[in-house]
PDB file of C-alpha atoms in Angstrom:
ATOM      1  CA  MET C  14       0.000   0.000   0.000  1.00  0.00           C
ATOM      2  CA  HIS C  15       1.273   3.459  -0.916  1.00  0.00           C
ATOM      3  CA  ASP C  16       2.545   5.546   1.997  1.00  0.00           C
ATOM      4  CA  PRO C  17       0.341   8.701   2.081  1.00  0.00           C
ATOM      5  CA  GLY C  18       3.100  10.808   3.576  1.00  0.00           C
ATOM      6  CA  PRO C  19       3.505  12.691   6.859  1.00  0.00           C
ATOM      7  CA  ILE C  20       0.599  13.174   9.261  1.00  0.00           C
ATOM      8  CA  PRO C  21      -0.291  16.692  10.496  1.00  0.00           C
ATOM      9  CA  LYS C  22       1.129  16.170  13.970  1.00  0.00           C
ATOM     10  CA  ALA C  23      -0.577  19.140  15.603  1.00  0.00           C
ATOM     11  CA  LEU C  24      -3.954  17.795  14.494  1.00  0.00           C
ATOM     12  CA  VAL C  25      -3.244  14.309  15.805  1.00  0.00           C
ATOM     13  CA  ARG C  26      -1.741  15.583  19.063  1.00  0.00           C
ATOM     14  CA  HIS C  27      -4.804  17.598  20.039  1.00  0.00           C
ATOM     15  CA  LYS C  28      -7.501  15.207  18.840  1.00  0.00           C
ATOM     16  CA  PRO C  29      -9.180  13.560  21.877  1.00  0.00           C
ATOM     17  CA  LEU C  30      -7.852  10.053  22.407  1.00  0.00           C
ATOM     18  CA  VAL C  31     -10.427   7.326  23.020  1.00  0.00           C
ATOM     19  CA  GLY C  32      -9.065   3.978  24.116  1.00  0.00           C
ATOM     20  CA  SER C  33     -10.087   0.512  22.996  1.00  0.00           C
ATOM     21  CA  TYR C  34      -8.736  -3.005  23.369  1.00  0.00           C
ATOM     22  CA  SER C  35      -7.584  -2.894  19.734  1.00  0.00           C
ATOM     23  CA  LEU C  36      -5.543   0.243  20.388  1.00  0.00           C
ATOM     24  CA  LEU C  37      -3.902  -1.104  23.539  1.00  0.00           C
ATOM     25  CA  ASN C  38      -3.199  -4.507  22.027  1.00  0.00           C
ATOM     26  CA  GLN C  39      -1.620  -2.963  18.937  1.00  0.00           C
ATOM     27  CA  TYR C  40       0.380  -0.558  21.109  1.00  0.00           C
ATOM     28  CA  LEU C  41       1.793  -3.467  23.099  1.00  0.00           C
ATOM     29  CA  ASN C  42       2.832  -5.145  19.820  1.00  0.00           C
ATOM     30  CA  CYS C  43       4.150  -2.013  18.109  1.00  0.00           C
ATOM     31  CA  PRO C  44       3.509   1.598  19.199  1.00  0.00           C
ATOM     32  CA  HIS C  45       4.360   2.935  15.725  1.00  0.00           C
ATOM     33  CA  ALA C  46       1.742   0.733  14.054  1.00  0.00           C
ATOM     34  CA  ALA C  47      -0.788   1.643  16.754  1.00  0.00           C
ATOM     35  CA  PHE C  48      -0.290   5.320  15.957  1.00  0.00           C
ATOM     36  CA  HIS C  49      -0.887   4.874  12.240  1.00  0.00           C
ATOM     37  CA  LYS C  50      -3.778   2.420  12.575  1.00  0.00           C
ATOM     38  CA  HIS C  51      -5.744   3.785  15.519  1.00  0.00           C
ATOM     39  CA  ILE C  52      -4.697   7.412  16.122  1.00  0.00           C
ATOM     40  CA  ALA C  53      -3.673   9.031  12.842  1.00  0.00           C
ATOM     41  CA  LYS C  54      -5.725   6.470  10.883  1.00  0.00           C
ATOM     42  CA  THR C  55      -3.264   6.781   8.053  1.00  0.00           C
ATOM     43  CA  TYR C  56      -4.613   3.866   6.072  1.00  0.00           C
ATOM     44  CA  PRO C  57      -8.234   3.288   5.052  1.00  0.00           C
ATOM     45  CA  TYR C  58     -10.086   0.373   6.587  1.00  0.00           C
ATOM     46  CA  VAL C  59      -9.983  -2.726   4.403  1.00  0.00           C
ATOM     47  CA  GLU C  60     -12.288  -5.668   5.049  1.00  0.00           C
ATOM     48  CA  THR C  61     -10.214  -8.742   4.269  1.00  0.00           C
ATOM     49  CA  GLU C  62     -11.806 -12.146   3.765  1.00  0.00           C
ATOM     50  CA  ALA C  63     -10.818 -13.136   7.302  1.00  0.00           C
ATOM     51  CA  VAL C  64     -12.304  -9.947   8.759  1.00  0.00           C
ATOM     52  CA  LYS C  65     -15.513 -10.398   6.744  1.00  0.00           C
ATOM     53  CA  GLU C  66     -15.858 -13.970   7.967  1.00  0.00           C
ATOM     54  CA  GLY C  67     -15.395 -12.820  11.554  1.00  0.00           C
ATOM     55  CA  ASN C  68     -18.032 -10.113  11.094  1.00  0.00           C
ATOM     56  CA  ASP C  69     -20.458 -12.608   9.541  1.00  0.00           C
ATOM     57  CA  ILE C  70     -19.967 -14.974  12.465  1.00  0.00           C
ATOM     58  CA  HIS C  71     -20.582 -12.231  15.018  1.00  0.00           C
ATOM     59  CA  LEU C  72     -23.761 -11.155  13.221  1.00  0.00           C
ATOM     60  CA  ALA C  73     -25.031 -14.737  13.063  1.00  0.00           C
ATOM     61  CA  MET C  74     -24.398 -15.272  16.776  1.00  0.00           C
ATOM     62  CA  GLU C  75     -25.988 -11.908  17.588  1.00  0.00           C
ATOM     63  CA  ASN C  76     -29.154 -12.796  15.671  1.00  0.00           C
ATOM     64  CA  ARG C  77     -29.252 -16.226  17.286  1.00  0.00           C
ATOM     65  CA  LEU C  78     -29.073 -14.806  20.811  1.00  0.00           C
ATOM     66  CA  ARG C  79     -31.051 -11.604  20.320  1.00  0.00           C
ATOM     67  CA  ILE C  80     -33.975 -12.755  18.159  1.00  0.00           C
ATOM     68  CA  LYS C  81     -33.553 -16.553  18.288  1.00  0.00           C
ATOM     69  CA  GLN C  82     -32.841 -16.721  14.558  1.00  0.00           C
ATOM     70  CA  PRO C  83     -31.352 -20.138  13.703  1.00  0.00           C
ATOM     71  CA  LEU C  84     -27.694 -20.123  12.816  1.00  0.00           C
ATOM     72  CA  PRO C  85     -26.929 -20.452   9.084  1.00  0.00           C
ATOM     73  CA  PRO C  86     -26.144 -24.059   8.063  1.00  0.00           C
ATOM     74  CA  LYS C  87     -22.399 -23.399   7.830  1.00  0.00           C
ATOM     75  CA  TYR C  88     -22.392 -22.213  11.459  1.00  0.00           C
ATOM     76  CA  ALA C  89     -24.925 -24.687  12.824  1.00  0.00           C
ATOM     77  CA  GLN C  90     -22.230 -26.696  14.644  1.00  0.00           C
ATOM     78  CA  TRP C  91     -21.899 -23.783  17.082  1.00  0.00           C
ATOM     79  CA  GLU C  92     -25.450 -24.042  18.382  1.00  0.00           C
ATOM     80  CA  PRO C  93     -24.195 -25.602  21.672  1.00  0.00           C
ATOM     81  CA  PHE C  94     -22.369 -22.326  22.394  1.00  0.00           C
ATOM     82  CA  ALA C  95     -25.570 -20.323  21.959  1.00  0.00           C
ATOM     83  CA  ALA C  96     -28.150 -22.635  23.562  1.00  0.00           C
ATOM     84  CA  PRO C  97     -27.158 -21.979  27.229  1.00  0.00           C
ATOM     85  CA  PHE C  98     -28.100 -18.307  26.847  1.00  0.00           C
ATOM     86  CA  ASP C  99     -31.727 -19.289  26.184  1.00  0.00           C
ATOM     87  CA  ALA C 100     -32.206 -20.131  29.861  1.00  0.00           C
ATOM     88  CA  TYR C 101     -31.895 -16.473  30.860  1.00  0.00           C
ATOM     89  CA  GLY C 102     -34.286 -13.594  30.354  1.00  0.00           C
ATOM     90  CA  ASP C 103     -33.574 -10.145  29.028  1.00  0.00           C
ATOM     91  CA  SER C 104     -34.545  -8.002  31.996  1.00  0.00           C
ATOM     92  CA  GLY C 105     -34.370  -7.807  35.768  1.00  0.00           C
ATOM     93  CA  SER C 106     -31.698  -9.664  37.724  1.00  0.00           C
ATOM     94  CA  ASN C 107     -31.326 -12.339  35.037  1.00  0.00           C
ATOM     95  CA  ALA C 108     -30.417 -10.633  31.774  1.00  0.00           C
ATOM     96  CA  VAL C 109     -28.650 -11.465  28.528  1.00  0.00           C
ATOM     97  CA  ALA C 110     -26.886  -8.669  26.653  1.00  0.00           C
ATOM     98  CA  VAL C 111     -25.609  -9.154  23.104  1.00  0.00           C
ATOM     99  CA  GLU C 112     -23.062  -6.953  21.287  1.00  0.00           C
ATOM    100  CA  LEU C 113     -23.230  -4.607  24.262  1.00  0.00           C
ATOM    101  CA  LYS C 114     -21.587  -1.221  23.634  1.00  0.00           C
ATOM    102  CA  VAL C 115     -20.126   0.380  26.771  1.00  0.00           C
ATOM    103  CA  GLY C 116     -18.232   3.605  27.283  1.00  0.00           C
ATOM    104  CA  ILE C 117     -16.430   4.831  30.408  1.00  0.00           C
ATOM    105  CA  ASP C 118     -14.841   8.121  31.363  1.00  0.00           C
ATOM    106  CA  LYS C 119     -11.303   8.568  32.661  1.00  0.00           C
ATOM    107  CA  HIS C 120     -12.476   7.773  36.189  1.00  0.00           C
ATOM    108  CA  GLY C 121     -13.976   4.450  35.131  1.00  0.00           C
ATOM    109  CA  LYS C 122     -17.558   5.703  35.374  1.00  0.00           C
ATOM    110  CA  PRO C 123     -20.096   4.658  32.719  1.00  0.00           C
ATOM    111  CA  CYS C 124     -21.008   7.079  29.951  1.00  0.00           C
ATOM    112  CA  GLU C 125     -22.523   6.938  26.495  1.00  0.00           C
ATOM    113  CA  PHE C 126     -20.501   5.133  23.824  1.00  0.00           C
ATOM    114  CA  PHE C 127     -19.981   8.354  21.851  1.00  0.00           C
ATOM    115  CA  ALA C 128     -20.173  10.838  24.742  1.00  0.00           C
ATOM    116  CA  GLN C 129     -17.855  13.842  24.667  1.00  0.00           C
ATOM    117  CA  ASN C 130     -16.195  12.643  27.851  1.00  0.00           C
ATOM    118  CA  VAL C 131     -15.793   9.014  26.771  1.00  0.00           C
ATOM    119  CA  TRP C 132     -12.238   7.882  27.547  1.00  0.00           C
ATOM    120  CA  PHE C 133     -12.489   4.198  26.678  1.00  0.00           C
ATOM    121  CA  ARG C 134     -15.077   2.120  24.852  1.00  0.00           C
ATOM    122  CA  GLY C 135     -15.684  -1.464  23.888  1.00  0.00           C
ATOM    123  CA  LYS C 136     -18.246  -3.952  22.652  1.00  0.00           C
ATOM    124  CA  ILE C 137     -18.927  -7.176  24.537  1.00  0.00           C
ATOM    125  CA  ASP C 138     -20.052 -10.087  22.361  1.00  0.00           C
ATOM    126  CA  ALA C 139     -22.386 -11.795  24.834  1.00  0.00           C
ATOM    127  CA  THR C 140     -22.898 -11.643  28.569  1.00  0.00           C
ATOM    128  CA  ILE C 141     -25.241 -12.941  31.250  1.00  0.00           C
ATOM    129  CA  ILE C 142     -25.955 -10.821  34.319  1.00  0.00           C
ATOM    130  CA  ARG C 143     -27.421 -12.720  37.236  1.00  0.00           C
ATOM    131  CA  ASN C 144     -27.808 -11.395  40.775  1.00  0.00           C
ATOM    132  CA  GLY C 145     -24.582  -9.379  40.804  1.00  0.00           C
ATOM    133  CA  THR C 146     -22.578 -11.976  38.879  1.00  0.00           C
ATOM    134  CA  ALA C 147     -21.578 -11.571  35.225  1.00  0.00           C
ATOM    135  CA  TYR C 148     -20.422 -14.118  32.680  1.00  0.00           C
ATOM    136  CA  LEU C 149     -19.014 -12.912  29.368  1.00  0.00           C
ATOM    137  CA  VAL C 150     -17.951 -14.737  26.242  1.00  0.00           C
ATOM    138  CA  ASP C 151     -15.941 -13.499  23.272  1.00  0.00           C
ATOM    139  CA  TRP C 152     -16.478 -15.240  19.933  1.00  0.00           C
ATOM    140  CA  LYS C 153     -13.168 -15.962  18.188  1.00  0.00           C
ATOM    141  CA  SER C 154     -12.944 -17.177  14.604  1.00  0.00           C
ATOM    142  CA  GLY C 155      -9.158 -17.562  14.628  1.00  0.00           C
ATOM    143  CA  GLY C 156      -6.783 -19.919  16.397  1.00  0.00           C
ATOM    144  CA  SER C 157      -6.126 -20.146  20.126  1.00  0.00           C
ATOM    145  CA  ARG C 158      -2.353 -20.548  20.084  1.00  0.00           C
ATOM    146  CA  TYR C 159      -1.719 -17.279  21.925  1.00  0.00           C
ATOM    147  CA  GLU C 160      -4.730 -17.091  24.256  1.00  0.00           C
ATOM    148  CA  ASP C 161      -4.451 -13.974  26.434  1.00  0.00           C
ATOM    149  CA  PRO C 162      -7.198 -12.869  28.855  1.00  0.00           C
ATOM    150  CA  PHE C 163      -6.498  -9.132  28.464  1.00  0.00           C
ATOM    151  CA  GLU C 164      -9.462  -8.549  26.120  1.00  0.00           C
ATOM    152  CA  LEU C 165     -11.760 -10.367  28.561  1.00  0.00           C
ATOM    153  CA  GLU C 166     -10.303  -8.359  31.455  1.00  0.00           C
ATOM    154  CA  ILE C 167     -11.112  -5.111  29.670  1.00  0.00           C
ATOM    155  CA  GLY C 168     -14.621  -6.381  28.996  1.00  0.00           C
ATOM    156  CA  ALA C 169     -14.977  -7.025  32.723  1.00  0.00           C
ATOM    157  CA  VAL C 170     -13.987  -3.419  33.528  1.00  0.00           C
ATOM    158  CA  LEU C 171     -16.708  -2.177  31.186  1.00  0.00           C
ATOM    159  CA  LEU C 172     -19.276  -4.604  32.610  1.00  0.00           C
ATOM    160  CA  GLN C 173     -18.453  -3.651  36.174  1.00  0.00           C
ATOM    161  CA  ALA C 174     -18.894   0.020  35.337  1.00  0.00           C
ATOM    162  CA  LYS C 175     -22.275  -0.510  33.682  1.00  0.00           C
ATOM    163  CA  PHE C 176     -23.824  -3.136  35.975  1.00  0.00           C
ATOM    164  CA  ASN C 177     -21.764  -2.849  39.170  1.00  0.00           C
ATOM    165  CA  ALA C 178     -21.185  -6.603  39.029  1.00  0.00           C
ATOM    166  CA  ILE C 179     -19.281  -8.042  41.974  1.00  0.00           C
ATOM    167  CA  LYS C 180     -18.162 -11.362  40.498  1.00  0.00           C
ATOM    168  CA  ILE C 181     -17.175 -11.538  36.828  1.00  0.00           C
ATOM    169  CA  VAL C 182     -15.959 -14.574  34.903  1.00  0.00           C
ATOM    170  CA  GLY C 183     -15.421 -15.061  31.196  1.00  0.00           C
ATOM    171  CA  GLN C 184     -13.886 -17.106  28.421  1.00  0.00           C
ATOM    172  CA  TYR C 185     -13.202 -17.153  24.713  1.00  0.00           C
ATOM    173  CA  ALA C 186     -15.199 -19.400  22.385  1.00  0.00           C
ATOM    174  CA  TRP C 187     -12.705 -20.717  19.830  1.00  0.00           C
ATOM    175  CA  LEU C 188     -15.210 -21.506  17.112  1.00  0.00           C
ATOM    176  CA  ALA C 189     -12.772 -22.837  14.504  1.00  0.00           C
ATOM    177  CA  GLU C 190     -11.641 -25.373  17.119  1.00  0.00           C
ATOM    178  CA  ASN C 191     -15.209 -25.933  18.349  1.00  0.00           C
ATOM    179  CA  ARG C 192     -14.310 -25.442  21.987  1.00  0.00           C
ATOM    180  CA  LEU C 193     -14.419 -22.995  24.864  1.00  0.00           C
ATOM    181  CA  GLY C 194     -11.172 -21.621  26.233  1.00  0.00           C
ATOM    182  CA  GLN C 195     -10.095 -21.340  29.842  1.00  0.00           C
ATOM    183  CA  LEU C 196     -12.602 -19.818  32.267  1.00  0.00           C
ATOM    184  CA  TYR C 197     -11.011 -16.751  33.873  1.00  0.00           C
ATOM    185  CA  ASP C 198     -11.898 -14.955  37.078  1.00  0.00           C
ATOM    186  CA  LEU C 199     -12.041 -11.321  35.910  1.00  0.00           C
ATOM    187  CA  SER C 200     -13.298  -9.791  39.140  1.00  0.00           C
ATOM    188  CA  ASP C 201     -10.174  -7.724  39.921  1.00  0.00           C
ATOM    189  CA  THR C 202     -11.282  -4.856  37.706  1.00  0.00           C
ATOM    190  CA  ASN C 203      -9.282  -2.305  39.695  1.00  0.00           C
ATOM    191  CA  LYS C 204      -6.044  -4.009  38.655  1.00  0.00           C
ATOM    192  CA  THR C 205      -7.102  -4.134  35.015  1.00  0.00           C
ATOM    193  CA  PHE C 206      -8.259  -0.508  35.044  1.00  0.00           C
ATOM    194  CA  ALA C 207      -4.867   0.538  36.429  1.00  0.00           C
ATOM    195  CA  LYS C 208      -3.147  -1.297  33.546  1.00  0.00           C
ATOM    196  CA  MET C 209      -5.460   0.363  31.011  1.00  0.00           C
ATOM    197  CA  LYS C 210      -4.783   3.775  32.530  1.00  0.00           C
ATOM    198  CA  HIS C 211      -1.018   3.218  32.500  1.00  0.00           C
ATOM    199  CA  LEU C 212      -1.028   2.261  28.812  1.00  0.00           C
ATOM    200  CA  MET C 213      -3.240   5.193  27.897  1.00  0.00           C
ATOM    201  CA  GLU C 214      -0.847   7.527  29.706  1.00  0.00           C
ATOM    202  CA  GLU C 215       2.076   6.050  27.756  1.00  0.00           C
ATOM    203  CA  ILE C 216       0.232   6.655  24.500  1.00  0.00           C
ATOM    204  CA  GLU C 217      -0.532  10.247  25.484  1.00  0.00           C
ATOM    205  CA  ARG C 218       3.137  10.715  26.358  1.00  0.00           C
ATOM    206  CA  ASP C 219       4.190   9.424  22.950  1.00  0.00           C
ATOM    207  CA  ARG C 220       1.677  11.711  21.257  1.00  0.00           C
ATOM    208  CA  ALA C 221       3.001  14.722  23.142  1.00  0.00           C
ATOM    209  CA  ARG C 222       6.540  14.105  21.907  1.00  0.00           C
ATOM    210  CA  ASP C 223       5.521  12.935  18.416  1.00  0.00           C
ATOM    211  CA  TRP C 224       7.401   9.665  18.720  1.00  0.00           C
ATOM    212  CA  PHE C 225       6.126   6.089  18.684  1.00  0.00           C
ATOM    213  CA  GLU C 226       8.597   3.225  18.933  1.00  0.00           C
ATOM    214  CA  LYS C 227       8.996   0.948  15.923  1.00  0.00           C
ATOM    215  CA  ARG C 228       8.964  -2.524  17.459  1.00  0.00           C
ATOM    216  CA  LYS C 229      10.149  -5.313  15.173  1.00  0.00           C
ATOM    217  CA  SER C 230       8.260  -8.607  15.261  1.00  0.00           C
ATOM    218  CA  GLY C 231       7.083 -11.438  13.064  1.00  0.00           C
ATOM    219  CA  LEU C 232       3.995  -9.375  12.237  1.00  0.00           C
ATOM    220  CA  CYS C 233       5.947  -6.699  10.348  1.00  0.00           C
ATOM    221  CA  GLY C 234       5.421  -8.346   6.966  1.00  0.00           C
ATOM    222  CA  TRP C 235       1.658  -8.002   7.322  1.00  0.00           C
ATOM    223  CA  CYS C 236       1.730  -4.393   8.529  1.00  0.00           C
ATOM    224  CA  ASN C 237       0.457  -1.454   6.473  1.00  0.00           C
ATOM    225  CA  CYS C 238       3.391   0.680   7.607  1.00  0.00           C
ATOM    226  CA  THR C 239       5.422   0.010   4.479  1.00  0.00           C
ATOM    227  CA  HIS C 240       7.510   3.127   5.146  1.00  0.00           C
ATOM    228  CA  CYS C 241       8.946   1.478   8.277  1.00  0.00           C
ATOM    229  CA  GLU C 242      12.382  -0.118   7.958  1.00  0.00           C
ATOM    230  CA  ASN C 243      11.097  -3.197   9.808  1.00  0.00           C
ATOM    231  CA  HIS C 244       8.533  -3.959   7.128  1.00  0.00           C
ATOM    232  CA  PHE C 245       9.392  -6.828   4.841  1.00  0.00           C
ATOM    233  CA  VAL C 246       7.586  -8.131   1.809  1.00  0.00           C
ATOM    234  CA  ALA C 247       8.537 -11.813   1.922  1.00  0.00           C
ATOM    235  CA  ARG C 248       5.903 -14.003   3.560  1.00  0.00           C
ATOM    236  CA  PRO C 249       5.764 -17.725   4.225  1.00  0.00           C
ATOM    237  CA  LYS C 250       4.368 -19.668   1.299  1.00  0.00           C
TER     238      LYS C 250
END
């Protein structure tokens, strides 16, 4: 992809920063790529085949849980992941929320997803709230080789802010492998919020000095930052 050239730094520096799991995860992998993808938004969004498949899966699971629409035949094998949600209602102390959008301010208090004071936002694939306890699941269409609970932990912070849940557990559903991942206790939301805040402060620091580290990894060959010296074209056959 053609490098569009330098970014107006003053514009980027003063634009309000809203956090997300995608931003933090990319920043941990490579701050430079995080800047171009999530802050400057240098490159236009491209829906690859893998991304489209993931979106189709999420929509199918959303329709199955929200309006009880049967899963399409090619996804029918995942009905056992959806069926347990049918035992819970959609109001009161027993509630199911699907594709739940949650925003929080810099103090961790709930706010509207697109509020002026939103500091961090995220979407939770599916969750059950029952008498102060929350269970959340994240649908994954890829492989589980590098399972990391950080995305679930962030989801727990958002859930705690919105529902004031005391006990929160969650797991990934690795659909391609037709199995659920490890069940994590996500109740220590204070610890996770502190980690989120620390990373957001690092990003703000990097923005203030107009410098984001270029961190070399095995992902460089798939990165849009073709101007970076760590980018390489050769890919495994």
